XYZ file of C-alpha atoms in Angstrom:
355
model
C 124.108 58.125 137.784
C 127.329 61.042 138.683
C 126.446 63.899 140.383
C 128.764 66.540 138.717
C 127.726 69.457 137.872
C 125.672 69.897 134.623
C 127.248 73.212 132.451
C 125.688 74.952 129.326
C 126.965 73.776 126.194
C 125.762 74.327 122.415
C 123.885 71.276 120.512
C 127.126 69.024 119.932
C 128.132 68.458 116.203
C 128.847 64.903 115.019
C 131.797 63.102 116.007
C 131.515 64.563 119.266
C 129.683 63.393 122.535
C 125.948 64.956 122.925
C 124.272 65.544 126.213
C 120.631 63.882 127.063
C 118.303 64.399 129.814
C 115.152 62.577 131.077
C 112.867 65.129 133.449
C 110.809 63.378 135.637
C 107.945 64.141 138.073
C 107.089 62.091 141.013
C 104.790 59.273 139.803
C 106.733 58.698 136.558
C 106.577 55.489 134.647
C 110.077 53.739 135.432
C 110.327 52.490 132.059
C 109.799 55.758 130.141
C 113.161 57.064 132.029
C 115.078 53.545 132.121
C 114.457 52.065 128.360
C 115.613 55.137 126.804
C 118.390 56.557 129.169
C 119.468 52.724 129.024
C 120.101 52.993 124.853
C 121.842 56.347 124.964
C 124.140 55.534 127.783
C 125.069 52.216 126.222
C 125.438 53.587 122.566
C 128.879 53.970 121.572
C 130.239 55.468 118.130
C 131.295 52.502 116.336
C 128.882 50.095 117.819
C 131.348 48.410 119.928
C 131.117 47.287 123.608
C 134.558 48.972 123.908
C 134.044 51.815 122.020
C 133.524 55.326 123.057
C 130.265 55.980 124.776
C 128.432 58.947 122.599
C 126.013 60.174 125.141
C 126.359 61.666 128.387
C 123.141 61.457 130.127
C 121.169 62.978 133.167
C 118.098 62.208 134.779
C 116.805 65.936 135.888
C 113.760 66.302 138.374
C 112.058 68.827 140.072
C 114.569 68.860 142.621
C 118.088 67.277 143.076
C 117.786 63.728 144.350
C 115.070 61.020 144.828
C 112.391 60.830 142.215
C 109.667 58.567 142.880
C 107.892 56.347 140.342
C 104.334 55.109 140.288
C 105.996 51.804 140.496
C 109.295 50.426 141.415
C 112.369 51.661 143.227
C 113.134 55.529 143.284
C 115.793 57.229 140.941
C 118.198 59.811 141.896
C 118.008 63.150 139.906
C 121.046 64.130 139.283
C 120.078 68.067 139.158
C 116.477 69.684 139.936
C 115.253 71.612 136.355
C 115.649 75.233 137.936
C 119.626 74.312 138.628
C 120.247 73.573 134.483
C 119.548 75.697 131.416
C 117.893 73.883 128.278
C 121.068 74.598 126.318
C 122.935 72.191 128.395
C 121.354 69.533 126.373
C 121.512 68.290 122.871
C 118.024 66.320 123.500
C 115.705 66.203 126.314
C 112.959 63.782 127.200
C 110.274 64.362 129.357
C 108.758 61.069 131.217
C 105.634 60.044 131.293
C 103.114 58.514 134.508
C 100.956 59.163 136.623
C 102.564 62.287 137.642
C 102.776 63.897 134.194
C 99.170 63.948 133.180
C 98.512 66.238 136.086
C 99.022 69.846 135.806
C 102.162 71.588 137.194
C 101.414 74.166 139.508
C 105.424 75.326 139.404
C 104.573 77.626 136.109
C 109.137 77.296 136.210
C 108.975 74.112 135.043
C 106.622 74.748 132.182
C 108.500 78.114 130.996
C 111.385 75.875 131.192
C 110.216 73.219 128.403
C 109.045 76.184 126.314
C 112.618 77.617 126.408
C 114.246 73.912 125.542
C 111.745 74.042 122.591
C 113.532 76.594 120.834
C 117.102 75.790 122.017
C 117.806 71.937 122.243
C 118.143 70.336 119.033
C 115.515 67.887 120.011
C 112.707 67.813 122.292
C 110.509 64.623 123.003
C 108.347 63.055 125.453
C 107.406 59.548 126.475
C 103.754 58.642 126.890
C 102.096 60.791 128.772
C 105.093 62.848 128.854
C 103.227 64.816 126.063
C 100.585 66.137 128.329
C 103.159 68.278 130.301
C 104.777 69.094 126.396
C 101.039 70.052 125.584
C 100.723 71.576 128.826
C 103.780 74.039 127.868
C 102.338 74.875 124.900
C 105.152 73.355 122.972
C 102.892 70.833 120.658
C 100.500 73.522 119.346
C 99.740 73.086 115.966
C 102.019 70.158 115.569
C 101.479 66.139 115.321
C 101.986 64.288 118.395
C 100.911 60.819 119.849
C 101.090 59.261 123.663
C 99.632 55.860 125.002
C 96.336 55.324 123.554
C 94.510 54.921 126.477
C 95.602 58.365 126.991
C 94.976 59.553 123.702
C 91.666 60.593 124.003
C 92.165 62.994 126.854
C 95.068 64.688 125.521
C 93.010 65.612 122.498
C 90.461 66.860 124.667
C 92.821 68.438 126.963
C 94.878 70.186 124.119
C 92.531 70.992 120.879
C 95.905 72.923 119.131
C 97.842 68.989 118.852
C 96.676 67.181 116.017
C 97.186 63.683 118.176
C 98.047 60.261 115.847
C 96.638 58.133 118.316
C 97.656 54.739 116.688
C 101.133 55.801 116.158
C 104.436 54.366 117.810
C 105.746 57.663 117.717
C 105.620 60.752 115.912
C 108.651 62.994 114.474
C 107.226 66.652 114.089
C 110.377 69.214 113.216
C 112.643 68.688 116.312
C 109.548 67.851 118.693
C 109.534 63.848 119.268
C 106.513 61.745 120.925
C 105.988 58.567 121.731
C 103.485 56.043 122.301
C 104.619 54.679 125.570
C 107.412 52.135 127.209
C 108.704 50.234 124.968
C 107.856 53.010 122.377
C 110.313 55.054 124.338
C 113.014 53.036 123.238
C 112.050 52.739 119.659
C 111.880 56.420 119.506
C 115.737 56.468 121.100
C 117.241 53.863 119.027
C 115.705 56.009 115.867
C 117.214 58.899 117.356
C 121.053 57.005 117.678
C 120.431 56.001 114.497
C 119.871 59.212 113.309
C 122.961 60.587 115.199
C 125.224 57.546 114.736
C 124.275 55.689 111.400
C 122.901 52.556 110.821
C 125.368 50.133 112.105
C 125.921 51.666 115.656
C 122.433 51.814 116.134
C 121.989 47.979 115.058
C 124.708 46.555 116.938
C 123.081 48.481 120.053
C 119.321 46.905 119.193
C 120.974 43.207 118.774
C 122.832 43.731 122.296
C 119.723 44.705 123.923
C 117.560 41.761 121.888
C 115.139 44.665 120.410
C 114.077 45.112 117.056
C 116.084 47.481 115.171
C 113.484 49.104 112.854
C 109.926 49.104 114.400
C 109.078 52.041 112.568
C 106.931 55.451 114.093
C 104.253 55.013 111.634
C 103.949 51.553 112.728
C 100.241 51.452 114.639
C 100.688 50.688 118.431
C 98.816 47.183 117.759
C 99.178 44.685 115.403
C 96.317 42.906 113.930
C 96.542 39.988 116.184
C 96.577 42.201 119.392
C 93.022 43.382 117.705
C 91.911 39.552 118.369
C 91.925 40.458 121.936
C 89.441 42.607 121.554
C 86.586 40.559 120.455
C 84.777 39.657 123.491
C 82.448 37.209 121.261
C 84.090 33.908 121.276
C 82.579 33.009 117.467
C 84.052 36.147 116.498
C 87.290 35.695 117.998
C 87.646 32.092 116.618
C 87.321 33.727 113.246
C 89.802 36.470 113.655
C 92.232 33.462 114.434
C 91.012 31.782 111.301
C 91.609 34.980 109.128
C 95.123 34.995 110.709
C 95.612 31.038 109.428
C 94.424 31.770 106.257
C 95.345 35.010 104.767
C 95.806 34.041 100.821
C 92.240 32.863 101.442
C 89.473 35.248 99.426
C 88.605 36.328 103.012
C 85.250 38.239 101.638
C 82.184 39.846 103.333
C 80.211 36.671 102.360
C 82.665 34.180 103.024
C 83.658 35.274 106.402
C 79.619 36.121 107.368
C 79.208 32.490 106.292
C 81.952 31.329 108.738
C 79.776 32.907 111.627
C 76.819 31.969 111.080
C 75.130 35.196 109.980
C 73.768 37.207 107.118
C 76.621 39.429 105.694
C 74.460 42.574 106.842
C 74.917 41.673 110.165
C 77.676 40.515 110.426
C 79.376 43.388 109.152
C 77.421 45.663 111.739
C 78.444 43.151 114.578
C 82.070 42.288 113.766
C 82.925 46.378 113.393
C 81.307 46.999 116.778
C 82.926 44.571 118.557
C 86.587 44.822 116.866
C 86.507 48.861 116.164
C 86.961 47.937 112.444
C 85.018 47.045 109.422
C 85.657 42.820 108.504
C 87.188 44.321 105.060
C 89.626 46.763 106.861
C 90.485 44.296 109.872
C 91.756 41.468 106.847
C 93.625 44.496 105.093
C 95.339 45.311 108.299
C 95.936 41.915 109.231
C 97.639 41.697 105.669
C 99.777 44.099 105.755
C 100.783 43.400 109.298
C 101.540 39.774 108.251
C 103.323 41.396 105.266
C 105.599 43.853 106.679
C 106.975 41.223 108.764
C 108.255 39.236 105.711
C 109.437 42.028 104.324
C 111.555 42.932 107.950
C 112.715 39.512 108.571
C 113.203 37.628 105.147
C 114.675 37.832 102.032
C 111.083 36.785 99.738
C 110.359 38.542 96.749
C 107.039 41.338 96.848
C 105.752 38.984 94.566
C 105.486 36.209 96.432
C 104.812 38.087 99.980
C 101.939 39.561 98.079
C 100.667 36.428 96.619
C 101.248 34.326 100.202
C 99.580 36.995 102.300
C 96.313 37.390 99.933
C 97.077 40.390 98.376
C 96.915 38.724 94.689
C 99.404 40.764 93.293
C 102.288 43.532 94.137
C 100.178 46.206 93.522
C 97.174 45.822 95.534
C 100.091 45.382 98.237
C 101.422 48.693 97.447
C 98.061 50.712 97.685
C 96.865 49.038 101.071
C 100.672 49.553 102.514
C 100.119 53.475 101.298
C 97.234 53.484 103.059
C 98.064 51.429 106.228
C 101.810 53.022 106.628
C 101.910 55.899 104.089
C 105.273 54.080 102.540
C 105.178 51.406 99.724
C 107.057 47.441 100.278
C 109.955 47.924 98.385
C 110.259 51.584 100.443
C 109.560 49.458 103.678
C 112.142 46.949 103.156
C 115.115 48.994 102.383
C 114.054 51.710 105.329
C 113.307 48.730 108.129
C 114.092 45.203 106.882
C 117.426 43.333 108.312
C 120.765 44.250 106.146
C 120.528 42.913 102.740
C 123.499 42.206 99.960
C 122.914 44.877 97.894
C 122.091 42.560 94.576
C 121.247 39.193 95.990
C 119.195 40.579 98.865
C 120.554 38.065 101.214
C 120.952 38.918 104.764
C 124.266 39.127 106.236
C 124.624 36.385 109.285
C 126.300 38.950 111.000
C 123.446 41.386 110.722
C 120.716 39.264 111.922
C 118.388 40.892 115.241
C 117.417 38.489 117.873
C 113.237 40.433 117.858
C 112.024 40.002 121.253
């Protein structure tokens, strides 16, 4: 980070360098700062490593100098928040961490964030940075998300905020909120794609060995992660069997029989252990498998619907709308790897190596 003064500037139009600030208070989460800043700082207008950088990035603390994370080395803030005006920046993100969850005693910081909401093109938070935005009143009446572990606390402390606890990131007007850690990078990449277009963002994703298109509406959990929430061994084994047999009918009766329970008792025990009914779990597992195939491959929607147990495209479409709010064809169009317009073949140069 450099230490040249940050001067006020109006939001930059497309084609000019945009200024980005990440606000961090002591006990911040290191990845909430480093992940988004690394993406913005690396982005170029044409996606080339030797291209012109599209963003001028700053770390802003409560004061200039070292800012301590909850774990890891301190970072050096380019400026204190009292030394810059919000309209010095195009985009401002507030990092999360233990410090962000504590009420701030400095009203000037909250006032700065309130002014930023009306003066920057984009104001956002990563993880529990949403607590600071909510404390400033910026999120009142808006949809927002945060890390799943803290979503209930955020909702209880700020009832005027419409929390969507299962989302990776939420975009409501000029306010963006991300669930935390790696999802802050997903949100930053979405912002970069919005500014520069798909191709530079795709090249950046490839260079960072990350998914190009993890949509904001995607759940913070995949169905496979839900496997880890079932403590009872027979339920965990059953869930593993479900993932391996998605093309089977997977009725409650069939699953109950495999678990050696009556359907009624199985439904009750499974729902209590997993947090989803068996039917919802199966639907979620199928949607999860189908969306991965839509993102990565060129199989027809009909084939994917059959292979993942939906039976037909219409049933898959209804499930996608319920779970993700988007139809399979639109999902592939928006989040799939680039394809040949006529033949649906992935270009070799467009492959993105996922983590």
